[in-house]
Amino acid sequence: MNKSVAIIGGGPSGLMAAEVMSAHGVKVDVYDSMSSLGRKFLMAGKSGLNITHSEPFEQFISRYGKRRAQIEPMLKHFGPDEVRQWAHDLGIETFVGSSGRVFPMGMKASPLLRAWLKRLNASGVTFHLHHKWTGFLTPAPSAVPGGGTDQSLLFAAPDGEVTVTADAVVLALGGGSWSRLGSDGAWVNRLRQAGAEVEPLRPSNCGFDVAWSQHFRDKFNGYPIKAAILSFGSFRQQGEFIITKEGVEGSLIYAASALLRDEIDAKGSAVMMLDLAPDRSHEWLVERLSRSRGSRSMASHLEKAVNIKGVKAGLLREFVSKEDFSHLQPLAHFIKNLPIPLIATRPLDEAISSAGGVKFESLDVHLMLRSMPGVFCAGEMLDWEAPTGGYLITACMASGYVAGQGVLKWLDG
């Protein structure tokens, strides 16, 4: 196939699209604004790269919420099993952790990325670093299947502005979080001007601001809250999170972040409920706290009687009135039902990922823009979100796979 395709973005979705097309003899050029590829992929692997999840498929696809209907067909083409096979084919074995998450042996992202880039190089893919996409020179809405009209792209490169033409384009530009790794969301207005519907980018898997007292902030910044249950609406999950000087962050917070963010967007604030003693009943707490404390302070009694101490005791002091703190029934109630008022999401750039992006209604089933035939979109720049746990990387790769297949179909006419 004597055709050329430009892919803009060297993350998992762009690289997967490159793999699909180069395997069919297409000349593929990948452009990335950074000095190396897969920067966010590598960052995700700093604490152990979680590439997918081993849970049953029906449960897996439920993690994509309101965009399940759009994500499910892509995962049926390239889902959790295919991700594991892909890693295996690169010479990297995987294992299932105790939480059901799937990791490469060694837990690191860099060996996997090196093996992937080596295979792409061998298949003829050409990489162009330090090339920041600045827009379309001549959008081609009248292009016809088979790549009859070239797409002309502009890049800011080390030696000045560069113009590139291609028979088709895959945009894999990322969302709006972690901009220092290359995904700054600068593409949003360009695609809107080209006729695409784009939902505003919002933080996902993010932390939240809490109006801590100065005393609490100074004393407990960086402390983990372990073994707590977070409840909000229909959400209820046990896990851990971190106290920060601004508020709260960490895996348990991220799991509920979409619901909490939407509540703040709608009402200006949100209140999450914490159970600080998930393994104990209210009745057990009352019975233990009712025992004589002698000359001990209430703080000492809390620790001795029910093992509530440190940052958990600090949280009770922060949000329970002095009167309720000194009475056993109210205190037991708040240990099981402590309201934590959240006043804002943390900034988008701090979030693990972003929600919003190119709406699926602007795309055909092959992820091609209806307003710009021959231009495809993939990855986090699409309008979907998912929790951490392997769901993000898997869907990014799946969308790259579908976009790559879509380009092949387009070029074949």
mmCIF file of C-alpha atoms in Angstrom:
data_model
loop_
_atom_site.group_PDB
_atom_site.id
_atom_site.type_symbol
_atom_site.label_atom_id
_atom_site.label_comp_id
_atom_site.label_asym_id
_atom_site.label_seq_id
_atom_site.Cartn_x
_atom_site.Cartn_y
_atom_site.Cartn_z
ATOM 1 C CA MET A 1 0.000 0.000 0.000
ATOM 2 C CA ASN A 2 1.774 3.143 -1.219
ATOM 3 C CA LYS A 3 0.186 5.551 1.248
ATOM 4 C CA SER A 4 1.500 7.748 4.045
ATOM 5 C CA VAL A 5 -0.082 8.526 7.403
ATOM 6 C CA ALA A 6 0.901 11.144 9.967
ATOM 7 C CA ILE A 7 0.271 10.350 13.620
ATOM 8 C CA ILE A 8 0.468 13.268 16.020
ATOM 9 C CA GLY A 9 1.236 12.055 19.526
ATOM 10 C CA GLY A 10 3.617 9.339 20.663
ATOM 11 C CA GLY A 11 1.661 7.911 23.584
ATOM 12 C CA PRO A 12 0.001 4.462 23.777
ATOM 13 C CA SER A 13 -2.885 5.304 21.402
ATOM 14 C CA GLY A 14 -0.651 6.861 18.735
ATOM 15 C CA LEU A 15 1.892 4.057 18.926
ATOM 16 C CA MET A 16 -0.833 1.402 18.704
ATOM 17 C CA ALA A 17 -2.263 3.077 15.596
ATOM 18 C CA ALA A 18 1.261 3.114 14.136
ATOM 19 C CA GLU A 19 1.654 -0.593 14.849
ATOM 20 C CA VAL A 20 -1.624 -1.496 13.156
ATOM 21 C CA MET A 21 -0.898 0.482 9.996
ATOM 22 C CA SER A 22 2.808 -0.257 9.593
ATOM 23 C CA ALA A 23 1.986 -3.974 9.739
ATOM 24 C CA HIS A 24 -0.006 -3.430 6.528
ATOM 25 C CA GLY A 25 2.741 -1.667 4.612
ATOM 26 C CA VAL A 26 1.618 1.916 5.252
ATOM 27 C CA LYS A 27 4.359 4.529 5.583
ATOM 28 C CA VAL A 28 3.849 5.903 9.087
ATOM 29 C CA ASP A 29 5.418 9.028 10.566
ATOM 30 C CA VAL A 30 4.870 9.778 14.253
ATOM 31 C CA TYR A 31 5.280 13.371 15.439
ATOM 32 C CA ASP A 32 5.655 14.323 19.092
ATOM 33 C CA SER A 33 6.333 17.655 20.768
ATOM 34 C CA MET A 34 8.583 16.176 23.458
ATOM 35 C CA SER A 35 12.204 15.024 23.324
ATOM 36 C CA SER A 36 11.197 11.375 23.797
ATOM 37 C CA LEU A 37 8.120 9.219 23.306
ATOM 38 C CA GLY A 38 5.628 7.850 25.811
ATOM 39 C CA ARG A 39 6.408 10.367 28.552
ATOM 40 C CA LYS A 40 3.102 9.950 30.374
ATOM 41 C CA PHE A 41 3.280 6.170 29.871
ATOM 42 C CA LEU A 42 6.643 6.185 31.656
ATOM 43 C CA MET A 43 5.330 8.451 34.412
ATOM 44 C CA ALA A 44 2.403 6.089 34.979
ATOM 45 C CA GLY A 45 4.910 3.289 35.495
ATOM 46 C CA LYS A 46 6.993 5.019 38.150
ATOM 47 C CA SER A 47 5.112 3.253 40.936
ATOM 48 C CA GLY A 48 4.469 0.078 38.915
ATOM 49 C CA LEU A 49 2.939 0.051 35.454
ATOM 50 C CA ASN A 50 -0.651 -1.180 35.598
ATOM 51 C CA ILE A 51 -1.516 -2.058 31.989
ATOM 52 C CA THR A 52 -4.976 -3.614 32.402
ATOM 53 C CA HIS A 53 -7.241 -5.487 34.815
ATOM 54 C CA SER A 54 -8.136 -9.166 35.113
ATOM 55 C CA GLU A 55 -11.754 -8.780 36.248
ATOM 56 C CA PRO A 56 -14.584 -10.262 34.099
ATOM 57 C CA PHE A 57 -15.231 -8.322 30.893
ATOM 58 C CA GLU A 58 -18.745 -7.278 31.886
ATOM 59 C CA GLN A 59 -17.395 -5.699 35.053
ATOM 60 C CA PHE A 60 -14.438 -4.210 33.173
ATOM 61 C CA ILE A 61 -16.582 -2.350 30.663
ATOM 62 C CA SER A 62 -18.835 -1.013 33.425
ATOM 63 C CA ARG A 63 -15.914 1.182 34.531
ATOM 64 C CA TYR A 64 -16.455 3.521 31.571
ATOM 65 C CA GLY A 65 -19.726 4.917 32.907
ATOM 66 C CA LYS A 66 -21.787 6.995 30.521
ATOM 67 C CA ARG A 67 -19.425 6.249 27.605
ATOM 68 C CA ARG A 68 -19.602 2.478 28.001
ATOM 69 C CA ALA A 69 -21.622 2.147 24.792
ATOM 70 C CA GLN A 70 -18.839 3.821 22.800
ATOM 71 C CA ILE A 71 -15.883 2.166 24.553
ATOM 72 C CA GLU A 72 -17.250 -1.406 24.609
ATOM 73 C CA PRO A 73 -16.995 -2.052 20.834
ATOM 74 C CA MET A 74 -13.369 -0.879 20.874
ATOM 75 C CA LEU A 75 -12.522 -3.173 23.788
ATOM 76 C CA LYS A 76 -14.067 -6.086 21.918
ATOM 77 C CA HIS A 77 -11.477 -5.451 19.192
ATOM 78 C CA PHE A 78 -8.583 -4.885 21.580
ATOM 79 C CA GLY A 79 -9.329 -5.509 25.245
ATOM 80 C CA PRO A 80 -7.591 -6.757 28.392
ATOM 81 C CA ASP A 81 -6.656 -10.163 26.918
ATOM 82 C CA GLU A 82 -5.200 -8.520 23.806
ATOM 83 C CA VAL A 83 -3.176 -6.106 25.943
ATOM 84 C CA ARG A 84 -1.588 -9.034 27.778
ATOM 85 C CA GLN A 85 -0.906 -10.860 24.517
ATOM 86 C CA TRP A 86 0.625 -7.695 23.052
ATOM 87 C CA ALA A 87 3.029 -7.441 25.996
ATOM 88 C CA HIS A 88 3.851 -11.146 25.699
ATOM 89 C CA ASP A 89 4.639 -10.737 21.997
ATOM 90 C CA LEU A 90 7.105 -8.008 22.963
ATOM 91 C CA GLY A 91 8.864 -10.468 25.244
ATOM 92 C CA ILE A 92 7.369 -9.069 28.466
ATOM 93 C CA GLU A 93 5.421 -11.472 30.663
ATOM 94 C CA THR A 94 2.614 -10.167 32.871
ATOM 95 C CA PHE A 95 1.157 -11.135 36.223
ATOM 96 C CA VAL A 96 -2.034 -10.436 38.155
ATOM 97 C CA GLY A 97 -1.591 -8.602 41.442
ATOM 98 C CA SER A 98 -3.631 -9.187 44.577
ATOM 99 C CA SER A 99 -6.064 -6.432 43.544
ATOM 100 C CA GLY A 100 -6.711 -8.035 40.155
ATOM 101 C CA ARG A 101 -4.613 -5.426 38.339
ATOM 102 C CA VAL A 102 -2.257 -6.658 35.648
ATOM 103 C CA PHE A 103 1.413 -5.635 35.637
ATOM 104 C CA PRO A 104 4.414 -6.466 33.472
ATOM 105 C CA MET A 105 7.036 -8.582 35.209
ATOM 106 C CA GLY A 106 9.421 -6.189 36.865
ATOM 107 C CA MET A 107 6.611 -3.610 37.162
ATOM 108 C CA LYS A 108 8.498 -1.111 34.990
ATOM 109 C CA ALA A 109 7.290 0.782 31.929
ATOM 110 C CA SER A 110 10.669 1.434 30.304
ATOM 111 C CA PRO A 111 11.496 -2.148 29.168
ATOM 112 C CA LEU A 112 8.040 -2.453 27.613
ATOM 113 C CA LEU A 113 8.310 0.902 25.833
ATOM 114 C CA ARG A 114 11.839 0.144 24.559
ATOM 115 C CA ALA A 115 10.722 -3.193 23.125
ATOM 116 C CA TRP A 116 7.694 -1.562 21.507
ATOM 117 C CA LEU A 117 9.695 1.240 19.882
ATOM 118 C CA LYS A 118 12.263 -1.258 18.650
ATOM 119 C CA ARG A 119 9.527 -3.270 16.940
ATOM 120 C CA LEU A 120 7.975 -0.139 15.428
ATOM 121 C CA ASN A 121 11.363 0.975 14.128
ATOM 122 C CA ALA A 122 11.870 -2.427 12.553
ATOM 123 C CA SER A 123 8.495 -2.128 10.827
ATOM 124 C CA GLY A 124 9.526 1.157 9.199
ATOM 125 C CA VAL A 125 7.820 3.694 11.470
ATOM 126 C CA THR A 126 9.691 7.032 11.507
ATOM 127 C CA PHE A 127 9.677 9.210 14.620
ATOM 128 C CA HIS A 128 9.970 13.003 14.611
ATOM 129 C CA LEU A 129 10.639 14.499 18.049
ATOM 130 C CA HIS A 130 10.436 18.165 19.056
ATOM 131 C CA HIS A 131 7.628 18.621 16.498
ATOM 132 C CA LYS A 132 4.720 20.492 18.055
ATOM 133 C CA TRP A 133 1.579 20.465 15.948
ATOM 134 C CA THR A 134 0.248 24.001 15.394
ATOM 135 C CA GLY A 135 -2.687 23.290 13.083
ATOM 136 C CA PHE A 136 -3.949 22.400 9.628
ATOM 137 C CA LEU A 137 -2.687 24.406 6.689
ATOM 138 C CA THR A 138 -5.539 23.392 4.388
ATOM 139 C CA PRO A 139 -8.199 21.215 6.024
ATOM 140 C CA ALA A 140 -9.743 18.895 3.481
ATOM 141 C CA PRO A 141 -13.412 18.277 4.324
ATOM 142 C CA SER A 142 -14.006 17.252 0.723
ATOM 143 C CA ALA A 143 -11.464 14.414 0.834
ATOM 144 C CA VAL A 144 -12.685 11.104 -0.533
ATOM 145 C CA PRO A 145 -11.940 7.536 0.578
ATOM 146 C CA GLY A 146 -8.582 6.420 -0.653
ATOM 147 C CA GLY A 147 -6.849 9.581 0.538
ATOM 148 C CA GLY A 148 -7.604 11.478 -2.635
ATOM 149 C CA THR A 149 -6.851 14.823 -1.003
ATOM 150 C CA ASP A 150 -3.738 15.316 1.108
ATOM 151 C CA GLN A 151 -3.969 16.622 4.646
ATOM 152 C CA SER A 152 -1.490 19.463 5.234
ATOM 153 C CA LEU A 153 -0.154 19.879 8.746
ATOM 154 C CA LEU A 154 1.952 22.579 10.361
ATOM 155 C CA PHE A 155 4.560 21.878 13.032
ATOM 156 C CA ALA A 156 6.872 24.055 15.081
ATOM 157 C CA ALA A 157 10.219 22.243 14.915
ATOM 158 C CA PRO A 158 13.765 23.071 16.098
ATOM 159 C CA ASP A 159 14.662 24.468 12.671
ATOM 160 C CA GLY A 160 11.458 26.465 12.245
ATOM 161 C CA GLU A 161 8.004 25.794 10.855
ATOM 162 C CA VAL A 162 7.558 22.508 9.009
ATOM 163 C CA THR A 163 4.719 21.577 6.636
ATOM 164 C CA VAL A 164 3.814 17.901 6.316
ATOM 165 C CA THR A 165 1.351 16.300 3.920
ATOM 166 C CA ALA A 166 -0.204 12.876 4.398
ATOM 167 C CA ASP A 167 -2.983 10.767 2.968
ATOM 168 C CA ALA A 168 -4.555 10.468 6.416
ATOM 169 C CA VAL A 169 -3.932 11.755 9.932
ATOM 170 C CA VAL A 170 -4.368 10.223 13.371
ATOM 171 C CA LEU A 171 -4.593 12.749 16.190
ATOM 172 C CA ALA A 172 -3.517 11.178 19.486
ATOM 173 C CA LEU A 173 -2.846 14.399 21.367
ATOM 174 C CA GLY A 174 -3.810 13.393 24.878
ATOM 175 C CA GLY A 175 -6.024 15.248 27.313
ATOM 176 C CA GLY A 176 -5.174 18.251 29.437
ATOM 177 C CA SER A 177 -3.419 16.827 32.492
ATOM 178 C CA TRP A 178 0.323 16.706 33.134
ATOM 179 C CA SER A 179 1.030 19.278 30.433
ATOM 180 C CA ARG A 180 4.765 19.127 31.110
ATOM 181 C CA LEU A 181 4.664 15.626 29.611
ATOM 182 C CA GLY A 182 3.184 16.912 26.362
ATOM 183 C CA SER A 183 -0.624 16.819 26.665
ATOM 184 C CA ASP A 184 -1.627 20.437 27.146
ATOM 185 C CA GLY A 185 -5.057 20.478 25.492
ATOM 186 C CA ALA A 186 -3.982 23.186 23.033
ATOM 187 C CA TRP A 187 -5.737 21.260 20.261
ATOM 188 C CA VAL A 188 -9.249 21.945 21.594
ATOM 189 C CA ASN A 189 -9.874 25.242 19.804
ATOM 190 C CA ARG A 190 -8.278 24.025 16.566
ATOM 191 C CA LEU A 191 -10.683 21.114 16.322
ATOM 192 C CA ARG A 192 -13.664 23.226 17.282
ATOM 193 C CA GLN A 193 -12.757 25.616 14.472
ATOM 194 C CA ALA A 194 -12.577 22.601 12.163
ATOM 195 C CA GLY A 195 -16.167 21.693 13.020
ATOM 196 C CA ALA A 196 -15.690 19.062 15.734
ATOM 197 C CA GLU A 197 -17.787 19.025 18.892
ATOM 198 C CA VAL A 198 -15.443 19.122 21.887
ATOM 199 C CA GLU A 199 -16.533 18.877 25.502
ATOM 200 C CA PRO A 200 -14.486 21.113 27.834
ATOM 201 C CA LEU A 201 -11.574 19.278 29.442
ATOM 202 C CA ARG A 202 -12.046 18.656 33.161
ATOM 203 C CA PRO A 203 -9.939 16.917 35.812
ATOM 204 C CA SER A 204 -10.510 13.189 36.293
ATOM 205 C CA ASN A 205 -8.889 10.911 38.868
ATOM 206 C CA CYS A 206 -8.135 14.103 40.741
ATOM 207 C CA GLY A 207 -7.751 15.479 44.224
ATOM 208 C CA PHE A 208 -9.954 18.036 45.973
ATOM 209 C CA ASP A 209 -9.553 21.146 48.071
ATOM 210 C CA VAL A 210 -10.635 21.103 51.709
ATOM 211 C CA ALA A 211 -10.639 24.194 53.938
ATOM 212 C CA TRP A 212 -8.410 22.706 56.647
ATOM 213 C CA SER A 213 -7.615 24.703 59.741
ATOM 214 C CA GLN A 214 -4.031 25.925 59.832
ATOM 215 C CA HIS A 215 -3.305 23.593 62.746
ATOM 216 C CA PHE A 216 -4.560 20.499 60.913
ATOM 217 C CA ARG A 217 -2.764 21.465 57.685
ATOM 218 C CA ASP A 218 0.550 21.994 59.440
ATOM 219 C CA LYS A 219 0.320 18.826 61.519
ATOM 220 C CA PHE A 220 -1.044 16.278 59.025
ATOM 221 C CA ASN A 221 0.089 17.331 55.525
ATOM 222 C CA GLY A 222 1.278 14.165 53.777
ATOM 223 C CA TYR A 223 -0.304 11.722 56.252
ATOM 224 C CA PRO A 224 -2.117 8.662 54.860
ATOM 225 C CA ILE A 225 -5.639 7.701 55.889
ATOM 226 C CA LYS A 226 -5.661 3.913 55.871
ATOM 227 C CA ALA A 227 -8.614 1.531 56.100
ATOM 228 C CA ALA A 228 -11.472 3.959 55.592
ATOM 229 C CA ILE A 229 -14.717 3.711 53.633
ATOM 230 C CA LEU A 230 -15.690 6.633 51.421
ATOM 231 C CA SER A 231 -19.390 7.034 50.652
ATOM 232 C CA PHE A 232 -21.041 9.454 48.269
ATOM 233 C CA GLY A 233 -24.471 8.788 46.808
ATOM 234 C CA SER A 234 -24.440 5.227 45.498
ATOM 235 C CA PHE A 235 -20.634 5.047 45.724
ATOM 236 C CA ARG A 236 -19.188 3.129 48.669
ATOM 237 C CA GLN A 237 -15.639 1.772 48.682
ATOM 238 C CA GLN A 238 -12.892 0.996 51.170
ATOM 239 C CA GLY A 239 -9.337 2.111 50.550
ATOM 240 C CA GLU A 240 -6.665 4.661 51.347
ATOM 241 C CA PHE A 241 -5.920 8.282 50.556
ATOM 242 C CA ILE A 242 -3.558 11.096 51.513
ATOM 243 C CA ILE A 243 -4.056 14.350 53.375
ATOM 244 C CA THR A 244 -2.400 17.261 51.549
ATOM 245 C CA LYS A 245 -2.016 20.876 52.586
ATOM 246 C CA GLU A 246 -4.695 21.737 50.009
ATOM 247 C CA GLY A 247 -7.076 18.854 50.678
ATOM 248 C CA VAL A 248 -7.204 15.151 49.779
ATOM 249 C CA GLU A 249 -5.836 12.925 47.021
ATOM 250 C CA GLY A 250 -5.022 9.259 46.409
ATOM 251 C CA SER A 251 -6.579 6.081 45.070
ATOM 252 C CA LEU A 252 -9.787 6.089 47.127
ATOM 253 C CA ILE A 253 -10.431 9.748 46.276
ATOM 254 C CA TYR A 254 -9.733 9.138 42.588
ATOM 255 C CA ALA A 255 -12.232 6.269 42.518
ATOM 256 C CA ALA A 256 -15.039 8.656 43.507
ATOM 257 C CA SER A 257 -13.656 11.747 41.794
ATOM 258 C CA ALA A 258 -16.003 11.831 38.787
ATOM 259 C CA LEU A 259 -19.091 11.838 41.023
ATOM 260 C CA LEU A 260 -17.596 14.360 43.444
ATOM 261 C CA ARG A 261 -16.433 16.638 40.602
ATOM 262 C CA ASP A 262 -19.862 16.595 38.954
ATOM 263 C CA GLU A 263 -21.507 17.464 42.279
ATOM 264 C CA ILE A 264 -19.168 20.416 42.753
ATOM 265 C CA ASP A 265 -19.802 21.556 39.181
ATOM 266 C CA ALA A 266 -23.552 21.395 39.755
ATOM 267 C CA LYS A 267 -23.832 22.705 43.311
ATOM 268 C CA GLY A 268 -20.547 24.437 44.124
ATOM 269 C CA SER A 269 -19.433 21.930 46.764
ATOM 270 C CA ALA A 270 -19.693 18.272 47.740
ATOM 271 C CA VAL A 271 -19.634 16.373 51.019
ATOM 272 C CA MET A 272 -18.060 12.935 51.150
ATOM 273 C CA MET A 273 -18.701 10.663 54.122
ATOM 274 C CA LEU A 274 -15.952 8.677 55.809
ATOM 275 C CA ASP A 275 -16.222 5.593 57.958
ATOM 276 C CA LEU A 276 -13.009 5.699 59.994
ATOM 277 C CA ALA A 277 -13.604 2.291 61.612
ATOM 278 C CA PRO A 278 -14.901 0.089 58.779
ATOM 279 C CA ASP A 279 -14.389 -3.152 60.697
ATOM 280 C CA ARG A 280 -16.337 -2.000 63.747
ATOM 281 C CA SER A 281 -20.062 -1.457 64.285
ATOM 282 C CA HIS A 282 -21.607 1.636 65.827
ATOM 283 C CA GLU A 283 -22.747 -0.487 68.768
ATOM 284 C CA TRP A 284 -19.230 -1.809 69.384
ATOM 285 C CA LEU A 285 -17.851 1.733 69.365
ATOM 286 C CA VAL A 286 -20.489 2.927 71.844
ATOM 287 C CA GLU A 287 -19.819 0.010 74.186
ATOM 288 C CA ARG A 288 -16.060 0.560 74.110
ATOM 289 C CA LEU A 289 -16.256 4.323 74.460
ATOM 290 C CA SER A 290 -18.698 3.971 77.367
ATOM 291 C CA ARG A 291 -16.054 2.340 79.515
ATOM 292 C CA SER A 292 -14.534 4.474 82.192
ATOM 293 C CA ARG A 293 -11.622 6.576 80.981
ATOM 294 C CA GLY A 294 -10.519 7.648 84.433
ATOM 295 C CA SER A 295 -8.084 10.520 84.228
ATOM 296 C CA ARG A 296 -7.320 9.967 80.537
ATOM 297 C CA SER A 297 -8.112 12.709 78.027
ATOM 298 C CA MET A 298 -10.713 11.969 75.372
ATOM 299 C CA ALA A 299 -7.886 11.715 72.812
ATOM 300 C CA SER A 300 -6.152 9.073 74.919
ATOM 301 C CA HIS A 301 -9.458 7.303 75.520
ATOM 302 C CA LEU A 302 -10.164 7.209 71.761
ATOM 303 C CA GLU A 303 -6.830 5.553 71.155
ATOM 304 C CA LYS A 304 -7.047 3.121 74.051
ATOM 305 C CA ALA A 305 -10.683 2.141 73.594
ATOM 306 C CA VAL A 306 -11.200 2.051 69.827
ATOM 307 C CA ASN A 307 -7.702 2.599 68.336
ATOM 308 C CA ILE A 308 -8.597 5.928 66.729
ATOM 309 C CA LYS A 309 -5.467 8.061 66.851
ATOM 310 C CA GLY A 310 -3.187 10.311 64.857
ATOM 311 C CA VAL A 311 -4.639 11.717 61.661
ATOM 312 C CA LYS A 312 -7.989 9.948 62.102
ATOM 313 C CA ALA A 313 -8.396 11.553 65.507
ATOM 314 C CA GLY A 314 -7.292 14.817 63.911
ATOM 315 C CA LEU A 315 -10.081 14.540 61.334
ATOM 316 C CA LEU A 316 -12.629 14.071 64.113
ATOM 317 C CA ARG A 317 -11.294 17.132 65.911
ATOM 318 C CA GLU A 318 -11.450 19.083 62.642
ATOM 319 C CA PHE A 319 -15.109 18.414 61.831
ATOM 320 C CA VAL A 320 -16.851 17.369 65.049
ATOM 321 C CA SER A 321 -17.969 20.070 67.463
ATOM 322 C CA LYS A 322 -16.494 20.120 70.977
ATOM 323 C CA GLU A 323 -19.874 19.229 72.400
ATOM 324 C CA ASP A 324 -20.371 16.180 70.147
ATOM 325 C CA PHE A 325 -16.748 15.125 70.652
ATOM 326 C CA SER A 326 -17.358 14.903 74.394
ATOM 327 C CA HIS A 327 -20.538 12.781 74.126
ATOM 328 C CA LEU A 328 -20.232 9.107 73.310
ATOM 329 C CA GLN A 329 -23.231 8.539 71.036
ATOM 330 C CA PRO A 330 -22.503 11.469 68.698
ATOM 331 C CA LEU A 331 -18.789 10.663 68.690
ATOM 332 C CA ALA A 332 -19.457 7.040 67.727
ATOM 333 C CA HIS A 333 -21.791 8.255 64.989
ATOM 334 C CA PHE A 334 -19.154 10.553 63.498
ATOM 335 C CA ILE A 335 -16.479 7.848 63.615
ATOM 336 C CA LYS A 336 -18.763 5.894 61.256
ATOM 337 C CA ASN A 337 -20.188 8.898 59.368
ATOM 338 C CA LEU A 338 -17.749 11.808 59.245
ATOM 339 C CA PRO A 339 -18.692 14.483 56.689
ATOM 340 C CA ILE A 340 -15.749 16.012 54.806
ATOM 341 C CA PRO A 341 -16.755 19.113 52.804
ATOM 342 C CA LEU A 342 -14.950 19.461 49.461
ATOM 343 C CA ILE A 343 -14.869 22.960 48.011
ATOM 344 C CA ALA A 344 -13.167 22.498 44.614
ATOM 345 C CA THR A 345 -11.334 20.050 42.395
ATOM 346 C CA ARG A 346 -7.592 20.414 42.169
ATOM 347 C CA PRO A 347 -6.377 21.970 38.876
ATOM 348 C CA LEU A 348 -6.635 19.953 35.661
ATOM 349 C CA ASP A 349 -2.868 19.907 35.202
ATOM 350 C CA GLU A 350 -2.469 17.976 38.489
ATOM 351 C CA ALA A 351 -5.039 15.304 37.623
ATOM 352 C CA ILE A 352 -4.086 11.745 36.651
ATOM 353 C CA SER A 353 -6.279 12.072 33.561
ATOM 354 C CA SER A 354 -8.924 14.319 32.060
ATOM 355 C CA ALA A 355 -12.596 14.046 31.166
ATOM 356 C CA GLY A 356 -14.118 15.743 28.149
ATOM 357 C CA GLY A 357 -12.662 15.936 24.658
ATOM 358 C CA VAL A 358 -13.831 15.135 21.151
ATOM 359 C CA LYS A 359 -17.417 13.909 21.378
ATOM 360 C CA PHE A 360 -18.142 10.518 19.832
ATOM 361 C CA GLU A 361 -21.078 12.133 18.061
ATOM 362 C CA SER A 362 -18.478 14.011 15.967
ATOM 363 C CA LEU A 363 -16.862 10.727 14.898
ATOM 364 C CA ASP A 364 -17.872 7.749 12.829
ATOM 365 C CA VAL A 365 -17.486 4.185 14.082
ATOM 366 C CA HIS A 366 -13.861 4.187 12.895
ATOM 367 C CA LEU A 367 -13.091 7.325 14.964
ATOM 368 C CA MET A 368 -12.859 9.557 11.887
ATOM 369 C CA LEU A 369 -14.019 13.154 12.254
ATOM 370 C CA ARG A 370 -17.226 13.669 10.307
ATOM 371 C CA SER A 371 -16.220 17.282 9.637
ATOM 372 C CA MET A 372 -12.744 16.306 8.386
ATOM 373 C CA PRO A 373 -12.675 13.076 6.401
ATOM 374 C CA GLY A 374 -9.288 11.418 6.609
ATOM 375 C CA VAL A 375 -8.602 12.760 10.122
ATOM 376 C CA PHE A 376 -8.991 10.267 12.978
ATOM 377 C CA CYS A 377 -8.847 10.773 16.764
ATOM 378 C CA ALA A 378 -7.704 8.368 19.462
ATOM 379 C CA GLY A 379 -6.780 8.126 23.110
ATOM 380 C CA GLU A 380 -7.445 10.461 25.997
ATOM 381 C CA MET A 381 -8.454 13.330 23.694
ATOM 382 C CA LEU A 382 -11.778 11.511 23.167
ATOM 383 C CA ASP A 383 -14.698 12.298 25.480
ATOM 384 C CA TRP A 384 -14.522 9.482 28.008
ATOM 385 C CA GLU A 385 -13.052 8.800 31.422
ATOM 386 C CA ALA A 386 -12.324 5.818 33.639
ATOM 387 C CA PRO A 387 -10.811 5.135 37.054
ATOM 388 C CA THR A 388 -7.216 4.082 37.521
ATOM 389 C CA GLY A 389 -6.571 0.355 37.569
ATOM 390 C CA GLY A 390 -5.541 -0.382 33.983
ATOM 391 C CA TYR A 391 -8.730 0.988 32.418
ATOM 392 C CA LEU A 392 -7.123 4.165 31.076
ATOM 393 C CA ILE A 393 -4.211 2.539 29.235
ATOM 394 C CA THR A 394 -6.357 -0.298 27.901
ATOM 395 C CA ALA A 395 -8.948 2.057 26.374
ATOM 396 C CA CYS A 396 -6.233 4.328 24.947
ATOM 397 C CA MET A 397 -4.632 1.352 23.204
ATOM 398 C CA ALA A 398 -8.016 0.053 22.051
ATOM 399 C CA SER A 399 -8.901 3.407 20.489
ATOM 400 C CA GLY A 400 -5.523 3.530 18.751
ATOM 401 C CA TYR A 401 -6.157 0.058 17.378
ATOM 402 C CA VAL A 402 -9.617 1.032 16.085
ATOM 403 C CA ALA A 403 -8.318 4.279 14.573
ATOM 404 C CA GLY A 404 -5.507 2.383 12.846
ATOM 405 C CA GLN A 405 -7.956 -0.093 11.378
ATOM 406 C CA GLY A 406 -10.188 2.812 10.374
ATOM 407 C CA VAL A 407 -7.349 4.474 8.476
ATOM 408 C CA LEU A 408 -6.619 1.243 6.605
ATOM 409 C CA LYS A 409 -10.272 1.023 5.574
ATOM 410 C CA TRP A 410 -10.248 4.686 4.514
ATOM 411 C CA LEU A 411 -7.073 4.307 2.440
ATOM 412 C CA ASP A 412 -8.456 1.215 0.729
ATOM 413 C CA GLY A 413 -11.395 3.334 -0.406
#
